[in-house]
PDB file of C-alpha atoms in Angstrom:
ATOM      1  CA  MET A   1     -28.937  24.757 -10.682  1.00  0.00           C
ATOM      2  CA  SER A   2     -32.148  23.000  -9.703  1.00  0.00           C
ATOM      3  CA  THR A   3     -33.180  21.898  -6.242  1.00  0.00           C
ATOM      4  CA  ASP A   4     -32.864  18.273  -7.385  1.00  0.00           C
ATOM      5  CA  GLN A   5     -29.273  18.862  -8.438  1.00  0.00           C
ATOM      6  CA  LEU A   6     -28.452  20.479  -5.127  1.00  0.00           C
ATOM      7  CA  GLY A   7     -29.833  17.458  -3.319  1.00  0.00           C
ATOM      8  CA  THR A   8     -27.503  15.020  -5.055  1.00  0.00           C
ATOM      9  CA  GLY A   9     -24.237  16.839  -5.551  1.00  0.00           C
ATOM     10  CA  TYR A  10     -24.042  15.243  -9.002  1.00  0.00           C
ATOM     11  CA  ALA A  11     -25.623  17.654 -11.441  1.00  0.00           C
ATOM     12  CA  GLY A  12     -27.641  15.799 -14.052  1.00  0.00           C
ATOM     13  CA  GLU A  13     -27.310  12.412 -12.311  1.00  0.00           C
ATOM     14  CA  THR A  14     -29.727  10.382 -10.265  1.00  0.00           C
ATOM     15  CA  PRO A  15     -29.713  10.782  -6.459  1.00  0.00           C
ATOM     16  CA  ARG A  16     -27.061   8.852  -4.576  1.00  0.00           C
ATOM     17  CA  ASP A  17     -26.866   7.573  -1.044  1.00  0.00           C
ATOM     18  CA  SER A  18     -26.081  10.431   1.330  1.00  0.00           C
ATOM     19  CA  THR A  19     -23.816   8.223   3.457  1.00  0.00           C
ATOM     20  CA  GLN A  20     -21.598   7.533   0.451  1.00  0.00           C
ATOM     21  CA  SER A  21     -21.623  11.195  -0.536  1.00  0.00           C
ATOM     22  CA  LYS A  22     -20.583  12.264   2.962  1.00  0.00           C
ATOM     23  CA  ALA A  23     -17.827   9.650   3.007  1.00  0.00           C
ATOM     24  CA  ARG A  24     -16.416  10.955  -0.283  1.00  0.00           C
ATOM     25  CA  ILE A  25     -16.568  14.522   0.998  1.00  0.00           C
ATOM     26  CA  LEU A  26     -14.814  13.588   4.242  1.00  0.00           C
ATOM     27  CA  ASP A  27     -12.082  11.740   2.333  1.00  0.00           C
ATOM     28  CA  ALA A  28     -11.572  14.766   0.107  1.00  0.00           C
ATOM     29  CA  ALA A  29     -11.645  17.107   3.094  1.00  0.00           C
ATOM     30  CA  THR A  30      -9.045  15.013   4.906  1.00  0.00           C
ATOM     31  CA  ALA A  31      -6.621  15.343   2.003  1.00  0.00           C
ATOM     32  CA  GLU A  32      -7.281  19.078   1.596  1.00  0.00           C
ATOM     33  CA  PHE A  33      -7.067  20.031   5.273  1.00  0.00           C
ATOM     34  CA  ALA A  34      -4.002  17.833   5.833  1.00  0.00           C
ATOM     35  CA  ALA A  35      -2.230  19.632   2.998  1.00  0.00           C
ATOM     36  CA  TYR A  36      -3.332  23.221   3.652  1.00  0.00           C
ATOM     37  CA  GLY A  37      -4.919  23.499   7.099  1.00  0.00           C
ATOM     38  CA  LEU A  38      -8.155  25.337   7.728  1.00  0.00           C
ATOM     39  CA  ALA A  39      -7.038  28.748   6.494  1.00  0.00           C
ATOM     40  CA  GLY A  40      -5.493  27.489   3.272  1.00  0.00           C
ATOM     41  CA  ALA A  41      -8.079  24.862   2.377  1.00  0.00           C
ATOM     42  CA  ARG A  42     -10.581  25.568  -0.395  1.00  0.00           C
ATOM     43  CA  VAL A  43     -14.082  24.152  -0.285  1.00  0.00           C
ATOM     44  CA  ASP A  44     -14.273  24.241  -4.075  1.00  0.00           C
ATOM     45  CA  ARG A  45     -11.222  21.967  -4.296  1.00  0.00           C
ATOM     46  CA  ILE A  46     -12.831  19.602  -1.785  1.00  0.00           C
ATOM     47  CA  ALA A  47     -16.024  19.611  -3.852  1.00  0.00           C
ATOM     48  CA  ALA A  48     -14.117  18.872  -7.067  1.00  0.00           C
ATOM     49  CA  ARG A  49     -12.155  16.029  -5.470  1.00  0.00           C
ATOM     50  CA  ALA A  50     -15.342  14.522  -3.995  1.00  0.00           C
ATOM     51  CA  GLY A  51     -17.388  14.944  -7.186  1.00  0.00           C
ATOM     52  CA  ALA A  52     -19.888  17.014  -5.203  1.00  0.00           C
ATOM     53  CA  ASN A  53     -20.819  20.690  -5.157  1.00  0.00           C
ATOM     54  CA  LYS A  54     -20.199  23.351  -2.543  1.00  0.00           C
ATOM     55  CA  GLN A  55     -23.884  23.795  -1.764  1.00  0.00           C
ATOM     56  CA  LEU A  56     -24.201  20.138  -0.834  1.00  0.00           C
ATOM     57  CA  ILE A  57     -21.126  20.335   1.405  1.00  0.00           C
ATOM     58  CA  TYR A  58     -22.557  23.300   3.284  1.00  0.00           C
ATOM     59  CA  ARG A  59     -25.919  21.549   3.508  1.00  0.00           C
ATOM     60  CA  TYR A  60     -24.311  18.499   5.107  1.00  0.00           C
ATOM     61  CA  PHE A  61     -21.752  20.207   7.351  1.00  0.00           C
ATOM     62  CA  GLY A  62     -22.879  23.817   7.773  1.00  0.00           C
ATOM     63  CA  SER A  63     -19.490  25.543   7.617  1.00  0.00           C
ATOM     64  CA  LYS A  64     -15.866  25.068   6.648  1.00  0.00           C
ATOM     65  CA  GLU A  65     -14.929  24.850  10.339  1.00  0.00           C
ATOM     66  CA  ALA A  66     -17.534  22.156  10.981  1.00  0.00           C
ATOM     67  CA  LEU A  67     -16.261  20.210   7.965  1.00  0.00           C
ATOM     68  CA  PHE A  68     -12.724  20.456   9.382  1.00  0.00           C
ATOM     69  CA  ASP A  69     -13.960  19.095  12.716  1.00  0.00           C
ATOM     70  CA  SER A  70     -15.932  16.326  11.004  1.00  0.00           C
ATOM     71  CA  ALA A  71     -12.956  15.241   8.898  1.00  0.00           C
ATOM     72  CA  LEU A  72     -10.819  14.985  12.010  1.00  0.00           C
ATOM     73  CA  ALA A  73     -13.533  13.170  13.973  1.00  0.00           C
ATOM     74  CA  ALA A  74     -14.006  10.612  11.191  1.00  0.00           C
ATOM     75  CA  ASN A  75     -10.295   9.828  11.147  1.00  0.00           C
ATOM     76  CA  ILE A  76     -10.044   9.691  14.933  1.00  0.00           C
ATOM     77  CA  ASP A  77     -12.974   7.252  14.999  1.00  0.00           C
ATOM     78  CA  ARG A  78     -11.193   5.091  12.421  1.00  0.00           C
ATOM     79  CA  LEU A  79      -8.030   5.056  14.515  1.00  0.00           C
ATOM     80  CA  LEU A  80      -9.979   4.151  17.660  1.00  0.00           C
ATOM     81  CA  ASP A  81     -11.721   1.322  15.827  1.00  0.00           C
ATOM     82  CA  GLU A  82      -8.490  -0.145  14.477  1.00  0.00           C
ATOM     83  CA  ILE A  83      -6.132   0.256  17.453  1.00  0.00           C
ATOM     84  CA  PRO A  84      -7.331  -0.804  20.903  1.00  0.00           C
ATOM     85  CA  PHE A  85      -5.487   0.758  23.824  1.00  0.00           C
ATOM     86  CA  ASN A  86      -3.551  -1.703  25.974  1.00  0.00           C
ATOM     87  CA  ALA A  87      -2.167  -0.210  29.191  1.00  0.00           C
ATOM     88  CA  LEU A  88      -0.447  -3.519  29.959  1.00  0.00           C
ATOM     89  CA  ASP A  89       1.652  -3.404  26.778  1.00  0.00           C
ATOM     90  CA  LEU A  90       2.347   0.249  26.063  1.00  0.00           C
ATOM     91  CA  PRO A  91       5.430  -0.387  23.876  1.00  0.00           C
ATOM     92  CA  GLY A  92       3.279  -2.701  21.733  1.00  0.00           C
ATOM     93  CA  TYR A  93       0.527  -0.091  21.584  1.00  0.00           C
ATOM     94  CA  ALA A  94       3.077   2.584  20.658  1.00  0.00           C
ATOM     95  CA  VAL A  95       4.457   0.499  17.786  1.00  0.00           C
ATOM     96  CA  THR A  96       0.964  -0.274  16.476  1.00  0.00           C
ATOM     97  CA  MET A  97       0.113   3.431  16.627  1.00  0.00           C
ATOM     98  CA  PHE A  98       3.374   4.289  14.861  1.00  0.00           C
ATOM     99  CA  ASP A  99       2.596   1.823  12.081  1.00  0.00           C
ATOM    100  CA  PHE A 100      -0.871   3.315  11.633  1.00  0.00           C
ATOM    101  CA  ALA A 101       0.419   6.902  11.706  1.00  0.00           C
ATOM    102  CA  HIS A 102       3.263   6.042   9.330  1.00  0.00           C
ATOM    103  CA  ALA A 103       0.803   4.496   6.896  1.00  0.00           C
ATOM    104  CA  HIS A 104      -1.629   7.437   7.262  1.00  0.00           C
ATOM    105  CA  ARG A 105       0.658  10.447   7.616  1.00  0.00           C
ATOM    106  CA  GLU A 106      -2.115  12.743   6.426  1.00  0.00           C
ATOM    107  CA  LEU A 107      -3.871  12.055   9.737  1.00  0.00           C
ATOM    108  CA  VAL A 108      -0.835  13.211  11.721  1.00  0.00           C
ATOM    109  CA  ARG A 109      -0.707  16.413   9.652  1.00  0.00           C
ATOM    110  CA  LEU A 110      -4.474  16.860  10.048  1.00  0.00           C
ATOM    111  CA  VAL A 111      -4.187  16.625  13.834  1.00  0.00           C
ATOM    112  CA  ARG A 112      -1.326  19.131  13.842  1.00  0.00           C
ATOM    113  CA  TRP A 113      -3.265  21.632  11.755  1.00  0.00           C
ATOM    114  CA  HIS A 114      -6.382  21.161  13.858  1.00  0.00           C
ATOM    115  CA  THR A 115      -4.475  21.663  17.105  1.00  0.00           C
ATOM    116  CA  LEU A 116      -2.985  24.896  15.772  1.00  0.00           C
ATOM    117  CA  GLU A 117      -6.109  26.348  14.177  1.00  0.00           C
ATOM    118  CA  ARG A 118      -8.874  24.938  16.381  1.00  0.00           C
ATOM    119  CA  PRO A 119      -7.164  24.700  19.797  1.00  0.00           C
ATOM    120  CA  GLY A 120      -9.094  22.714  22.369  1.00  0.00           C
ATOM    121  CA  VAL A 121     -11.778  21.504  19.963  1.00  0.00           C
ATOM    122  CA  LEU A 122     -10.268  18.047  19.404  1.00  0.00           C
ATOM    123  CA  TRP A 123     -10.611  17.072  23.044  1.00  0.00           C
ATOM    124  CA  ALA A 124     -14.224  18.254  23.077  1.00  0.00           C
ATOM    125  CA  LEU A 125     -15.217  15.902  20.250  1.00  0.00           C
ATOM    126  CA  PRO A 126     -17.364  13.241  21.961  1.00  0.00           C
ATOM    127  CA  ASN A 127     -15.528  10.095  20.841  1.00  0.00           C
ATOM    128  CA  ALA A 128     -12.080  11.613  21.311  1.00  0.00           C
ATOM    129  CA  ALA A 129     -12.950  12.901  24.772  1.00  0.00           C
ATOM    130  CA  GLU A 130     -14.395   9.556  25.866  1.00  0.00           C
ATOM    131  CA  SER A 131     -11.422   7.663  24.439  1.00  0.00           C
ATOM    132  CA  THR A 132      -9.002   9.905  26.310  1.00  0.00           C
ATOM    133  CA  ARG A 133     -10.943   9.443  29.540  1.00  0.00           C
ATOM    134  CA  LEU A 134     -10.839   5.667  29.200  1.00  0.00           C
ATOM    135  CA  LYS A 135      -7.123   5.653  28.355  1.00  0.00           C
ATOM    136  CA  VAL A 136      -6.292   7.801  31.376  1.00  0.00           C
ATOM    137  CA  ALA A 137      -8.380   5.550  33.627  1.00  0.00           C
ATOM    138  CA  ALA A 138      -6.654   2.425  32.286  1.00  0.00           C
ATOM    139  CA  LEU A 139      -3.234   4.009  32.728  1.00  0.00           C
ATOM    140  CA  ARG A 140      -4.050   5.063  36.267  1.00  0.00           C
ATOM    141  CA  GLN A 141      -5.199   1.543  37.110  1.00  0.00           C
ATOM    142  CA  ALA A 142      -1.980   0.103  35.635  1.00  0.00           C
ATOM    143  CA  GLN A 143       0.042   2.589  37.693  1.00  0.00           C
ATOM    144  CA  GLU A 144      -1.770   1.600  40.849  1.00  0.00           C
ATOM    145  CA  ALA A 145      -1.038  -2.056  40.062  1.00  0.00           C
ATOM    146  CA  GLY A 146       2.650  -1.256  39.628  1.00  0.00           C
ATOM    147  CA  VAL A 147       2.698  -2.228  35.946  1.00  0.00           C
ATOM    148  CA  VAL A 148       3.281   1.329  34.672  1.00  0.00           C
ATOM    149  CA  ASP A 149       5.586   3.901  36.232  1.00  0.00           C
ATOM    150  CA  GLY A 150       3.664   6.198  38.571  1.00  0.00           C
ATOM    151  CA  ALA A 151       6.055   9.144  38.664  1.00  0.00           C
ATOM    152  CA  LEU A 152       3.788  11.145  36.334  1.00  0.00           C
ATOM    153  CA  PRO A 153       0.025  11.637  36.505  1.00  0.00           C
ATOM    154  CA  ALA A 154      -1.705   9.297  34.058  1.00  0.00           C
ATOM    155  CA  GLU A 155      -2.910  12.145  31.843  1.00  0.00           C
ATOM    156  CA  HIS A 156       0.640  13.484  31.468  1.00  0.00           C
ATOM    157  CA  MET A 157       1.987  10.015  30.780  1.00  0.00           C
ATOM    158  CA  LEU A 158      -0.558   9.587  27.985  1.00  0.00           C
ATOM    159  CA  GLU A 159       0.276  12.993  26.515  1.00  0.00           C
ATOM    160  CA  LEU A 160       3.999  12.200  26.406  1.00  0.00           C
ATOM    161  CA  LEU A 161       3.412   8.758  24.943  1.00  0.00           C
ATOM    162  CA  LEU A 162       1.226  10.082  22.132  1.00  0.00           C
ATOM    163  CA  SER A 163       3.690  12.917  21.440  1.00  0.00           C
ATOM    164  CA  LEU A 164       6.496  10.376  21.079  1.00  0.00           C
ATOM    165  CA  ILE A 165       4.487   8.324  18.605  1.00  0.00           C
ATOM    166  CA  HIS A 166       3.248  11.237  16.502  1.00  0.00           C
ATOM    167  CA  SER A 167       6.618  12.998  16.391  1.00  0.00           C
ATOM    168  CA  ALA A 168       8.328   9.852  15.166  1.00  0.00           C
ATOM    169  CA  ALA A 169       5.688   9.277  12.497  1.00  0.00           C
ATOM    170  CA  GLU A 170       5.706  12.918  11.425  1.00  0.00           C
ATOM    171  CA  SER A 171       9.484  12.980  11.004  1.00  0.00           C
ATOM    172  CA  HIS A 172       9.211  10.615   8.049  1.00  0.00           C
ATOM    173  CA  ALA A 173      11.006  12.049   5.029  1.00  0.00           C
ATOM    174  CA  ILE A 174      10.299  11.203   1.412  1.00  0.00           C
ATOM    175  CA  GLY A 175      12.825   8.598   0.347  1.00  0.00           C
ATOM    176  CA  ASP A 176      13.298   7.072   3.791  1.00  0.00           C
ATOM    177  CA  SER A 177      14.612   3.561   3.397  1.00  0.00           C
ATOM    178  CA  PRO A 178      12.836   0.602   5.001  1.00  0.00           C
ATOM    179  CA  ALA A 179      15.830   0.308   7.320  1.00  0.00           C
ATOM    180  CA  ALA A 180      15.388   3.903   8.490  1.00  0.00           C
ATOM    181  CA  VAL A 181      11.690   3.377   9.158  1.00  0.00           C
ATOM    182  CA  ALA A 182      12.448   0.160  11.044  1.00  0.00           C
ATOM    183  CA  ALA A 183      15.039   1.986  13.158  1.00  0.00           C
ATOM    184  CA  ARG A 184      12.528   4.708  14.023  1.00  0.00           C
ATOM    185  CA  ARG A 185       9.966   2.038  14.879  1.00  0.00           C
ATOM    186  CA  ARG A 186      12.428   0.396  17.285  1.00  0.00           C
ATOM    187  CA  ALA A 187      13.145   3.800  18.805  1.00  0.00           C
ATOM    188  CA  VAL A 188       9.428   4.318  19.464  1.00  0.00           C
ATOM    189  CA  ALA A 189       9.190   0.956  21.213  1.00  0.00           C
ATOM    190  CA  HIS A 190      12.320   1.683  23.257  1.00  0.00           C
ATOM    191  CA  GLY A 191      11.159   5.174  24.181  1.00  0.00           C
ATOM    192  CA  ALA A 192       7.731   3.921  25.235  1.00  0.00           C
ATOM    193  CA  GLN A 193       9.309   1.215  27.358  1.00  0.00           C
ATOM    194  CA  ARG A 194      11.686   3.639  29.067  1.00  0.00           C
ATOM    195  CA  LEU A 195       8.870   6.116  29.677  1.00  0.00           C
ATOM    196  CA  THR A 196       6.405   3.661  31.160  1.00  0.00           C
ATOM    197  CA  THR A 197       8.448   0.931  32.897  1.00  0.00           C
ATOM    198  CA  PRO A 198       8.330   1.312  36.688  1.00  0.00           C
ATOM    199  CA  SER A 199      11.534   2.516  38.311  1.00  0.00           C
ATOM    200  CA  GLN A 200      13.459  -0.105  40.259  1.00  0.00           C
ATOM    201  CA  ALA A 201      14.633   2.470  42.799  1.00  0.00           C
TER     202      ALA A 201
END
């Protein structure tokens, strides 16, 4: 294979925009890693799905592990862009997150695999780390204002809230009826409200 072919990822075709190529690779990587995790994923399957070649993938991302991290980071950035955090309406935030996770269940699986196989790396990703810091700060401020229950430290409150959302979305079974999904959605809202509403005691 020629150097020109390596530079495009489309043997025999004219060069294409690298941003588009990377986006296709990340989409393919998301599907592959969500299905198989890091250990079971195959870079050649990712290349075939993306219409690229393995050499180009390694040129862009350096390693299979770095591609795994990049696929997760791209999806986390998408989630952060689409769902603003609102510490003053945590049940509403939880339901919006549930809807997103339910519609993109591959992301929930991707996060699970990444947590198991790359422990600690997620929270070191720059955008994820900054987003978590801002969420914790907003929660702490809402606790101090008496809007959110202050029995738990803000970071633990956030962890429990996100676990509730992701567990509910992940428990989706093929063939779930719309009524079952709606019931789970109501349960998420109820659970978030019970978790975060200040005690009257």
